[in-house]
């Protein structure tokens, strides 16, 4: 029991990365590179939804 607690304490004192680096580490470790384009498309759609309700909407519509 003390051995697993010791590992947990060592991991908690290690350096913590941000969300983006954690996600990239997950992709590298689990070999799930096919998720990257899916996430990028979802982020682009979310950005379009946010920008469509702002003053930048007329400029976005001229691109399409």
CSV table of N, CA and C in Angstrom, one decimal:
chain,number,residue,atom,x,y,z
A,1,UNK,N,0.8,-1.2,0.0
A,1,UNK,CA,0.0,0.0,0.0
A,1,UNK,C,0.9,1.2,0.0
A,2,UNK,N,1.9,1.3,0.8
A,2,UNK,CA,2.8,2.4,0.8
A,2,UNK,C,3.5,2.6,-0.5
A,3,UNK,N,3.8,1.5,-1.2
A,3,UNK,CA,4.5,1.6,-2.5
A,3,UNK,C,3.6,2.4,-3.5
A,4,UNK,N,2.3,2.1,-3.6
A,4,UNK,CA,1.5,2.8,-4.6
A,4,UNK,C,1.3,4.2,-4.1
A,5,UNK,N,1.2,4.5,-2.9
A,5,UNK,CA,1.1,5.8,-2.4
A,5,UNK,C,2.3,6.7,-2.7
A,6,UNK,N,3.5,6.0,-2.6
A,6,UNK,CA,4.7,6.7,-2.9
A,6,UNK,C,4.8,7.1,-4.4
A,7,UNK,N,4.3,6.2,-5.3
A,7,UNK,CA,4.3,6.5,-6.7
A,7,UNK,C,3.3,7.6,-7.0
A,8,UNK,N,2.2,7.7,-6.3
A,8,UNK,CA,1.2,8.7,-6.5
A,8,UNK,C,1.8,10.1,-6.1
A,9,UNK,N,2.6,10.1,-5.0
A,9,UNK,CA,3.2,11.3,-4.5
A,9,UNK,C,4.3,11.8,-5.5
A,10,UNK,N,5.0,10.9,-6.0
A,10,UNK,CA,6.0,11.3,-7.0
A,10,UNK,C,5.4,11.9,-8.3
A,11,UNK,N,4.3,11.3,-8.7
A,11,UNK,CA,3.6,11.8,-9.9
A,11,UNK,C,3.0,13.1,-9.7
A,12,UNK,N,2.5,13.3,-8.4
A,12,UNK,CA,1.9,14.6,-8.1
A,12,UNK,C,2.9,15.8,-8.1
A,13,UNK,N,4.1,15.5,-7.8
A,13,UNK,CA,5.1,16.5,-7.6
A,13,UNK,C,5.8,16.8,-9.0
A,14,UNK,N,5.5,16.0,-10.0
A,14,UNK,CA,6.1,16.2,-11.3
A,14,UNK,C,5.5,17.4,-12.0
A,15,UNK,N,6.1,17.8,-13.1
A,15,UNK,CA,5.7,19.0,-13.8
A,15,UNK,C,4.4,18.7,-14.6
A,16,UNK,N,3.5,19.6,-14.5
A,16,UNK,CA,2.2,19.4,-15.1
A,16,UNK,C,2.1,20.2,-16.4
A,17,UNK,N,1.6,19.6,-17.5
A,17,UNK,CA,1.5,20.3,-18.8
A,17,UNK,C,0.1,20.9,-19.0
A,18,UNK,N,0.0,21.7,-20.0
A,18,UNK,CA,-1.3,22.3,-20.3
A,18,UNK,C,-2.2,21.2,-21.1
A,19,UNK,N,-3.4,21.6,-21.4
A,19,UNK,CA,-4.3,20.7,-22.0
A,19,UNK,C,-3.8,20.3,-23.4
A,20,UNK,N,-3.3,21.2,-24.1
A,20,UNK,CA,-2.8,20.9,-25.5
A,20,UNK,C,-1.7,19.8,-25.5
A,21,UNK,N,-0.7,20.0,-24.6
A,21,UNK,CA,0.4,19.1,-24.5
A,21,UNK,C,-0.1,17.7,-24.0
A,22,UNK,N,-1.0,17.7,-23.0
A,22,UNK,CA,-1.6,16.5,-22.5
A,22,UNK,C,-2.3,15.7,-23.6
A,23,UNK,N,-3.0,16.5,-24.5
A,23,UNK,CA,-3.8,15.8,-25.6
A,23,UNK,C,-2.8,15.2,-26.6
A,24,UNK,N,-1.8,16.0,-26.9
A,24,UNK,CA,-0.8,15.5,-27.9
A,24,UNK,C,0.0,14.2,-27.3
A,25,UNK,N,0.2,14.3,-26.0
A,25,UNK,CA,0.9,13.1,-25.4
A,25,UNK,C,-0.1,11.9,-25.4
A,26,UNK,N,-1.4,12.1,-25.2
A,26,UNK,CA,-2.3,11.0,-25.3
A,26,UNK,C,-2.4,10.4,-26.7
A,27,UNK,N,-2.3,11.3,-27.8
A,27,UNK,CA,-2.3,10.9,-29.2
A,27,UNK,C,-1.1,10.0,-29.5
A,28,UNK,N,0.1,10.5,-29.0
A,28,UNK,CA,1.3,9.7,-29.3
A,28,UNK,C,1.3,8.4,-28.6
A,29,UNK,N,0.9,8.4,-27.3
A,29,UNK,CA,1.0,7.2,-26.5
A,29,UNK,C,0.0,6.1,-27.0
A,30,UNK,N,-1.2,6.5,-27.4
A,30,UNK,CA,-2.3,5.6,-27.8
A,30,UNK,C,-2.4,5.4,-29.3
A,31,UNK,N,-1.6,6.1,-30.1
A,31,UNK,CA,-1.6,5.9,-31.5
A,31,UNK,C,-2.9,6.2,-32.1
A,32,UNK,N,-3.6,7.3,-31.7
A,32,UNK,CA,-4.9,7.7,-32.1
A,32,UNK,C,-4.8,9.0,-32.9
A,33,UNK,N,-3.9,9.0,-33.9
A,33,UNK,CA,-3.7,10.2,-34.7
A,33,UNK,C,-4.9,10.6,-35.6
A,34,UNK,N,-5.8,9.6,-35.8
A,34,UNK,CA,-7.0,9.9,-36.6
A,34,UNK,C,-7.9,10.9,-35.8
A,35,UNK,N,-7.8,11.1,-34.6
A,35,UNK,CA,-8.6,12.0,-33.8
A,35,UNK,C,-8.2,13.5,-34.1
A,36,UNK,N,-7.0,13.7,-34.5
A,36,UNK,CA,-6.6,15.1,-34.7
A,36,UNK,C,-7.4,15.9,-35.7
A,37,UNK,N,-7.6,15.3,-36.9
A,37,UNK,CA,-8.4,16.1,-37.9
A,37,UNK,C,-9.9,16.3,-37.4
A,38,UNK,N,-10.4,15.3,-36.7
A,38,UNK,CA,-11.7,15.4,-36.2
A,38,UNK,C,-11.8,16.6,-35.2
A,39,UNK,N,-10.9,16.7,-34.3
A,39,UNK,CA,-10.9,17.7,-33.3
A,39,UNK,C,-10.7,19.1,-34.0
A,40,UNK,N,-9.8,19.1,-35.0
A,40,UNK,CA,-9.6,20.4,-35.7
A,40,UNK,C,-10.8,20.9,-36.4
A,41,UNK,N,-11.6,20.0,-37.0
A,41,UNK,CA,-12.8,20.4,-37.7
A,41,UNK,C,-13.9,20.8,-36.7
A,42,UNK,N,-13.9,20.2,-35.6
A,42,UNK,CA,-14.9,20.6,-34.5
A,42,UNK,C,-14.5,22.0,-34.0
A,43,UNK,N,-13.3,22.2,-33.8
A,43,UNK,CA,-12.8,23.6,-33.3
A,43,UNK,C,-13.1,24.6,-34.4
A,44,UNK,N,-12.9,24.3,-35.6
A,44,UNK,CA,-13.2,25.3,-36.7
A,44,UNK,C,-14.7,25.6,-36.8
A,45,UNK,N,-15.6,24.6,-36.6
A,45,UNK,CA,-17.0,24.8,-36.6
A,45,UNK,C,-17.4,25.6,-35.4
A,46,UNK,N,-16.8,25.4,-34.3
A,46,UNK,CA,-17.1,26.1,-33.0
A,46,UNK,C,-16.7,27.6,-33.2
A,47,UNK,N,-15.6,27.8,-33.9
A,47,UNK,CA,-15.1,29.2,-34.1
A,47,UNK,C,-16.1,29.9,-35.0
A,48,UNK,N,-16.6,29.2,-36.1
A,48,UNK,CA,-17.6,29.8,-37.0
A,48,UNK,C,-18.9,30.2,-36.3
A,49,UNK,N,-19.3,29.3,-35.4
A,49,UNK,CA,-20.5,29.6,-34.6
A,49,UNK,C,-20.4,30.8,-33.7
A,50,UNK,N,-19.2,30.9,-33.1
A,50,UNK,CA,-19.0,32.0,-32.2
A,50,UNK,C,-18.9,33.3,-33.0
A,51,UNK,N,-18.2,33.3,-34.1
A,51,UNK,CA,-18.0,34.5,-34.9
A,51,UNK,C,-19.2,34.9,-35.7
A,52,UNK,N,-20.1,33.9,-35.9
A,52,UNK,CA,-21.3,34.3,-36.7
A,52,UNK,C,-22.3,35.2,-35.8
A,53,UNK,N,-22.1,35.2,-34.6
A,53,UNK,CA,-22.9,36.1,-33.7
A,53,UNK,C,-22.2,37.4,-33.4
A,54,UNK,N,-21.1,37.7,-34.0
A,54,UNK,CA,-20.4,38.9,-33.7
A,54,UNK,C,-20.5,39.9,-34.9
A,55,UNK,N,-19.8,41.0,-34.9
A,55,UNK,CA,-19.7,41.9,-36.0
A,55,UNK,C,-18.9,41.4,-37.1
A,56,UNK,N,-18.2,40.3,-36.9
A,56,UNK,CA,-17.3,39.8,-38.0
A,56,UNK,C,-18.1,38.9,-39.0
A,57,UNK,N,-19.4,38.7,-38.7
A,57,UNK,CA,-20.2,37.8,-39.5
A,57,UNK,C,-20.3,38.2,-41.0
A,58,UNK,N,-20.5,39.5,-41.3
A,58,UNK,CA,-20.5,39.8,-42.8
A,58,UNK,C,-19.2,39.5,-43.5
A,59,UNK,N,-18.1,39.6,-42.8
A,59,UNK,CA,-16.8,39.3,-43.4
A,59,UNK,C,-16.6,37.8,-43.6
A,60,UNK,N,-17.2,37.0,-42.7
A,60,UNK,CA,-17.1,35.5,-42.8
A,60,UNK,C,-18.0,35.0,-44.0
A,61,UNK,N,-19.1,35.6,-44.2
A,61,UNK,CA,-20.0,35.2,-45.2
A,61,UNK,C,-19.5,35.5,-46.6
A,62,UNK,N,-18.6,36.5,-46.7
A,62,UNK,CA,-18.1,36.8,-48.0
A,62,UNK,C,-17.0,35.8,-48.4
A,63,UNK,N,-16.5,35.0,-47.5
A,63,UNK,CA,-15.5,34.0,-47.8
A,63,UNK,C,-16.1,32.8,-48.5
A,64,UNK,N,-17.4,32.5,-48.2
A,64,UNK,CA,-18.1,31.4,-48.7
A,64,UNK,C,-19.0,31.8,-49.8
